[in-house]
Amino acid sequence: MDKRSLSAVPRPSLTKKNKQMLLLVPHMSYLATADRREINGEDTLIINFFHAEEKELKPEFRTFCQMDDYITQDLSMDKTKWKTGAINHLTGYLYWYRNSGNIVIASIRERNKILGFLRDFRKRNGIGDHEIDIPKGAAVDSEVENRIDEYQNTIKGWKLQKRHREEKADIDLQMQKFGELPADYGHFVKDVVFENENYIFYSKAKARAYCTKCGHEFEVRKDGLYHKKIAIWNDTDEISHNRTVRCPYCNKYLKCKSEGMGRKNLFAVQWSVLVQKYDEEVLVRYFCHTKDFQGDFHNPEIKSFEKFRTIHSADKSRDFEWCRYKSTVEIRWCNFKDRSYVYCQPPQMDVPRSVVLYKRNLLEAVAGTCMKYSAVDIYVNNVVETIHVSGSSCDIGRGGNVLRKPWCIDWYFNAYREAPYLEQLLKVGFYKIAQEVLKERNRPEFKNGGTVTETLGINRLQFHMLRQIGDPSIRDVMILRYAGQISKEDFETLRYSPDDGYDKMYEKYLDMRQYTTIYKLKKYLGKQKIIHDRDYFDYVKWLEEMGYDMRNEFNLYPKDFKKAHDEKSKEYTRFTDRQAREDEKRFKRLLGKLRKETKDVDALNLRTGGMFIRLPNELDELKKEGEMLHHCVGTYRDKVAKGDTMIFFIRLEAEPDRPFFTLEWKGRVIQCRGFRNCDMTPEVKDFVNLFQEKMAEYGEKPLKRRKAG
């Protein structure tokens, strides 16, 4: 639709007869007028809506209807604003009702214009129609509602179909990038994916057994299993149903199943993941496989289908899923966004719990692509959490076949795209750091440097210290970054000094180097049997604030720490109380001086819009203000006491004692926050702007001579 031509149509106005409709229909919410004309060669119906407000009709919006589209112009403002919502939404879900009079059409003539346009629309698009009986004097009926809903729903259906066609065409184009599977993928599924989904089926009556892993038959004797042709046997394990025994030929420990027992539950589900390439893009494919022993256990039925696909390019990734397309019945490849299942775990055939990676072409698959330098092979072999399956036991470790996190390949490619320095970390063997970066656990601001030292923000000597550890953590890096220069002995000491969950204790130790050595400090803490290092560092903080000589070992290392800690705790409490009283006196002096100087300032006597502003009467009010509004103004106590900044309280005149908004002033408005740090409402913003203008006027006036206070 040509919006410029539509907006050029003169805005509607009310006639005298239209205005009288308010008296005729007292419960009317909207009055609708209509006009039909040709705009730029398009047959156009214009429906104008006037909102009834306090016995007055005000233009609200108008909807332009054409044979292939509709759009609505907001008439409540002078600036042209377009809306795409349906009429029943724009009127607040109120619509045409015969008896209630919520929306009334101005006249029969205008009603006929609406129905005439909609009738032509139905005919043009092959929608069946019938003649409409128009009762004399009727202005509103359900036919208008039905026809307008039908018209707008038809247009919305067309738009939806168009979007679906475009979206599906784009998906189909992306799917063309996926080619054939490797020639040996079927053998990979049978031999690797289902490596541990095998059994030994036996029949004691027929004295025979069969291993589905190696495909060999055995003779069952009283003392074990014997191969029929070659001298291989197992005479140590007793064979029985659901017992795990060793196969004499392949040497695998497998569970025994009697041929006479039902095999309904012998149905296994496993997933595999395959990495391929298309030009510079990397393709990741997820397959679900099932293995069914219900039929012939000599040849169990294996089925496979592809469920998920991902395309990784240099700047983004796209996920796809084989599923029902939106609300339609069509099953096809669709866009897929969310791969996190927090509240419930879908069935294993819908979403994998773990996957088996096809490793045979991994390096070849990423060569020449956007992930060619990603070191994904090192990541898979050393960082990925895998499951080692040996017989009937499963252990979590590194280097196994089964990837414990099914989406970890995609997660790594997405992380590498944002943090290419992962390659450096993997190639120098910093696997634990790489893993923590991927999990975003305690991750500092690493940058993509040219070398690993630039990336980690350390020097070469510190890098060699990390290499000597073997597989350092991010915490080890942070110790070196905070320390600057540090000896190997101190570094080892701090590495094994755990944090207490609140502070990074290594920072506390390193800060103490200005007074003593880490070796002496650790020796003293061990000798005093101090359980919590935090107690000692609190003790040091108290002495620093009270001005003690911290280089005096009598203060730094008291003979009886517990006794000294308790004494200094009481002394520090008295000290802080004395400081608080002095701060309060200083604040009172500053407050008195400020009030005397600003007695006639309009800004501090500002009362408008039901609001006023005032200074705090005492420092404790800052704490109460922060507690009531759940923000941090209480921490500004020291700054206010020293005169570094000033806090004002904005109050409602109706509730003068209840905190509303808090304003910080430092020659200008620094910030103004309400409950839970919410931003200013438009009314408060206007009030604060006026306050700032008044304060600016006061600042420009020459200072008056006053007597010394």
XYZ file of C-alpha atoms in Angstrom, residues 181-484:
304
model
C 26.778 -39.566 4.211
C 30.257 -41.165 4.328
C 30.319 -44.593 2.685
C 31.182 -46.333 5.955
C 28.587 -44.529 8.108
C 26.376 -47.621 8.264
C 29.267 -49.706 9.605
C 30.085 -46.885 12.053
C 26.532 -47.031 13.426
C 26.626 -50.813 13.768
C 30.140 -51.177 15.169
C 30.657 -47.960 17.147
C 27.307 -46.339 17.960
C 25.805 -49.650 19.126
C 29.104 -51.084 20.336
C 27.724 -51.656 23.817
C 24.200 -52.639 22.807
C 24.949 -56.341 22.389
C 24.024 -59.560 24.163
C 24.829 -63.245 24.352
C 21.683 -65.207 23.519
C 21.710 -68.800 24.722
C 19.571 -71.924 24.970
C 20.646 -74.530 27.483
C 18.119 -76.977 26.053
C 19.818 -76.764 22.653
C 23.270 -76.259 24.221
C 24.045 -73.230 22.084
C 24.882 -69.530 22.470
C 25.351 -66.623 20.080
C 27.281 -63.354 20.588
C 25.710 -60.424 18.714
C 28.945 -58.438 19.055
C 31.299 -60.720 17.143
C 28.665 -62.918 15.434
C 30.113 -66.245 16.610
C 28.244 -69.255 17.903
C 29.322 -71.276 20.932
C 28.527 -74.557 22.571
C 27.060 -74.308 26.060
C 28.480 -76.841 28.485
C 28.110 -77.252 32.192
C 31.476 -75.584 32.794
C 31.139 -72.655 30.334
C 31.136 -71.551 26.684
C 33.168 -73.270 23.979
C 33.731 -72.282 20.372
C 32.520 -74.954 18.000
C 35.511 -74.911 15.649
C 38.526 -73.293 17.321
C 40.078 -73.833 20.735
C 38.626 -70.760 22.499
C 36.510 -71.111 25.605
C 35.361 -69.501 28.833
C 35.150 -72.050 31.615
C 35.086 -69.534 34.503
C 31.709 -67.772 34.084
C 28.417 -69.498 34.706
C 25.868 -68.597 32.034
C 22.345 -67.565 33.166
C 19.669 -65.036 32.233
C 20.694 -61.360 32.858
C 24.130 -62.414 34.069
C 27.192 -60.684 32.588
C 29.805 -63.017 31.182
C 32.829 -62.729 28.922
C 32.554 -63.730 25.246
C 35.390 -66.209 24.514
C 35.994 -64.801 21.034
C 35.731 -60.962 21.242
C 36.595 -60.869 24.960
C 33.730 -58.426 25.686
C 31.653 -58.635 28.831
C 28.029 -58.912 27.710
C 24.705 -59.599 29.390
C 23.184 -63.008 28.724
C 19.616 -63.379 27.462
C 17.739 -66.658 27.251
C 16.247 -67.400 23.844
C 13.010 -68.452 25.514
C 12.501 -65.076 27.277
C 10.570 -62.192 25.689
C 12.640 -59.563 23.846
C 10.111 -56.735 23.844
C 12.350 -54.496 25.973
C 15.512 -55.203 23.991
C 15.155 -51.957 22.059
C 18.083 -49.492 22.135
C 18.163 -45.801 21.149
C 21.447 -44.031 20.417
C 22.446 -40.791 18.687
C 25.397 -39.909 16.509
C 26.785 -36.588 15.280
C 28.549 -36.017 11.963
C 30.610 -32.957 10.951
C 30.840 -32.101 7.253
C 31.595 -29.004 5.196
C 30.098 -26.932 2.410
C 32.529 -24.398 0.929
C 33.580 -22.310 3.967
C 30.668 -23.399 6.140
C 30.640 -26.261 8.642
C 27.635 -28.590 8.772
C 26.759 -30.501 11.949
C 24.194 -33.310 11.629
C 22.461 -35.309 14.372
C 21.064 -38.801 13.741
C 18.823 -40.951 15.905
C 19.404 -44.710 15.620
C 17.352 -47.601 16.965
C 18.363 -51.232 17.360
C 15.590 -53.799 17.817
C 16.200 -57.437 18.902
C 12.517 -58.424 18.921
C 12.730 -60.246 15.594
C 15.745 -62.302 14.580
C 18.391 -61.635 17.218
C 21.038 -62.852 14.758
C 20.202 -59.841 12.572
C 18.716 -57.098 14.777
C 16.893 -54.330 12.895
C 18.767 -51.003 12.844
C 16.933 -47.863 11.708
C 18.286 -44.306 11.399
C 16.767 -40.908 10.772
C 18.198 -37.397 10.817
C 16.600 -35.056 13.366
C 18.749 -31.912 13.749
C 21.074 -29.883 11.527
C 23.268 -26.828 12.133
C 25.087 -24.608 9.633
C 28.064 -22.667 11.014
C 29.352 -19.715 9.026
C 31.959 -17.092 9.901
C 29.438 -14.723 11.506
C 26.553 -16.871 12.776
C 24.971 -20.299 13.068
C 21.543 -21.592 12.064
C 19.752 -24.538 13.660
C 17.172 -26.741 11.942
C 14.917 -29.558 13.092
C 12.883 -32.219 11.266
C 9.422 -31.676 12.771
C 5.937 -30.319 12.211
C 6.050 -26.939 10.497
C 4.490 -24.479 12.950
C 0.724 -25.002 13.260
C 0.401 -26.923 9.991
C 0.350 -30.706 9.481
C 3.400 -30.656 7.209
C 6.495 -32.544 8.468
C 9.664 -31.035 7.076
C 12.908 -29.230 7.963
C 12.115 -26.184 10.118
C 14.030 -23.432 11.870
C 14.903 -24.397 15.423
C 15.994 -21.970 18.137
C 15.933 -23.390 21.654
C 18.109 -26.363 22.596
C 17.744 -26.038 26.350
C 15.232 -28.279 28.115
C 15.103 -27.122 31.723
C 11.702 -28.067 33.051
C 11.198 -31.464 31.434
C 13.295 -33.990 29.558
C 11.756 -34.990 26.202
C 11.799 -38.639 25.063
C 15.177 -39.950 23.976
C 13.990 -40.423 20.392
C 13.100 -36.693 20.245
C 16.215 -35.182 21.872
C 19.588 -36.868 22.521
C 20.968 -37.429 26.004
C 24.426 -38.115 24.568
C 25.923 -38.610 21.114
C 28.667 -40.656 19.470
C 30.949 -38.503 17.326
C 32.042 -39.717 13.897
C 35.721 -38.820 14.262
C 37.115 -40.320 11.074
C 36.763 -37.135 9.012
C 36.824 -34.433 11.697
C 39.960 -32.571 10.594
C 39.095 -33.044 6.933
C 35.591 -31.674 7.584
C 36.826 -28.348 8.996
C 39.792 -27.885 6.639
C 39.332 -24.817 4.445
C 36.256 -23.638 6.375
C 35.584 -20.801 8.799
C 36.518 -23.259 11.592
C 39.805 -24.419 10.077
C 41.849 -22.979 12.975
C 39.383 -23.940 15.704
C 41.456 -26.918 16.982
C 38.195 -28.825 17.364
C 40.086 -32.150 17.382
C 42.050 -31.081 20.485
C 38.807 -29.885 22.066
C 37.089 -33.224 21.450
C 40.028 -35.301 22.694
C 40.901 -33.275 25.800
C 38.060 -31.003 26.923
C 34.772 -32.646 26.020
C 33.186 -34.641 28.818
C 32.864 -38.181 27.520
C 31.621 -41.498 28.816
C 33.914 -44.535 28.819
C 31.787 -47.633 28.510
C 33.441 -50.891 29.492
C 31.158 -53.860 29.786
C 28.377 -52.888 32.156
C 30.165 -49.913 33.762
C 30.175 -46.279 32.685
C 32.711 -43.703 33.801
C 32.914 -40.009 33.042
C 36.301 -39.032 31.678
C 38.283 -37.844 28.689
C 38.989 -39.620 25.442
C 35.845 -41.796 25.214
C 33.533 -42.278 22.254
C 30.249 -41.040 23.742
C 29.962 -37.258 24.166
C 28.112 -36.583 27.394
C 26.779 -33.190 26.233
C 24.988 -33.762 22.907
C 25.304 -30.178 21.652
C 28.925 -29.605 22.725
C 30.262 -29.440 19.146
C 27.855 -26.630 18.269
C 28.524 -24.893 21.579
C 32.238 -24.936 20.860
C 31.899 -23.565 17.327
C 29.628 -20.771 18.594
C 32.059 -19.949 21.402
C 35.067 -20.040 19.062
C 33.337 -17.593 16.742
C 33.181 -15.076 19.620
C 36.477 -16.035 21.255
C 39.052 -17.236 18.689
C 41.678 -17.289 21.446
C 40.271 -20.721 22.425
C 42.581 -22.115 19.743
C 45.620 -20.706 21.573
C 44.493 -22.150 24.904
C 43.949 -25.605 23.448
C 47.201 -25.712 21.515
C 49.308 -24.837 24.587
C 47.448 -27.427 26.672
C 45.387 -25.071 28.871
C 42.346 -27.334 28.694
C 40.882 -26.384 32.065
C 40.944 -22.675 31.193
C 39.282 -23.415 27.859
C 36.606 -25.442 29.613
C 35.921 -22.645 32.115
C 35.733 -20.106 29.284
C 33.180 -22.283 27.490
C 31.126 -22.560 30.664
C 31.589 -18.806 31.330
C 32.682 -19.718 34.840
C 34.692 -16.941 36.557
C 35.747 -15.751 33.112
C 37.671 -12.456 33.125
C 37.878 -10.104 30.171
C 40.238 -12.082 27.962
C 41.001 -10.426 24.635
C 41.836 -11.958 21.274
C 45.570 -11.309 21.390
C 48.220 -12.252 18.880
C 49.828 -14.602 21.416
C 48.521 -16.531 24.377
C 50.322 -14.168 26.766
C 48.521 -11.175 25.274
C 45.249 -13.062 25.488
C 45.684 -13.932 29.164
C 47.200 -10.558 30.066
C 50.408 -11.983 31.556
C 54.127 -11.840 30.772
C 56.370 -14.628 29.504
C 57.731 -15.476 32.963
C 54.201 -15.886 34.291
C 53.303 -17.967 31.245
C 56.166 -20.380 32.004
C 54.915 -20.637 35.598
C 51.520 -21.694 34.232
C 53.129 -24.221 31.893
C 54.932 -25.806 34.822
C 51.581 -26.434 36.499
C 50.473 -28.516 33.526
C 46.782 -27.691 33.230
C 46.155 -24.394 35.077
C 42.787 -22.817 35.832
C 41.467 -19.293 35.322
C 42.038 -18.671 39.037
C 45.763 -19.361 38.532
C 45.805 -16.754 35.762
C 44.006 -14.216 37.949
C 46.533 -14.726 40.756
C 49.383 -13.894 38.394
C 47.570 -10.925 36.875
C 46.819 -9.449 40.302
C 50.277 -10.186 41.689
C 52.412 -8.732 38.899
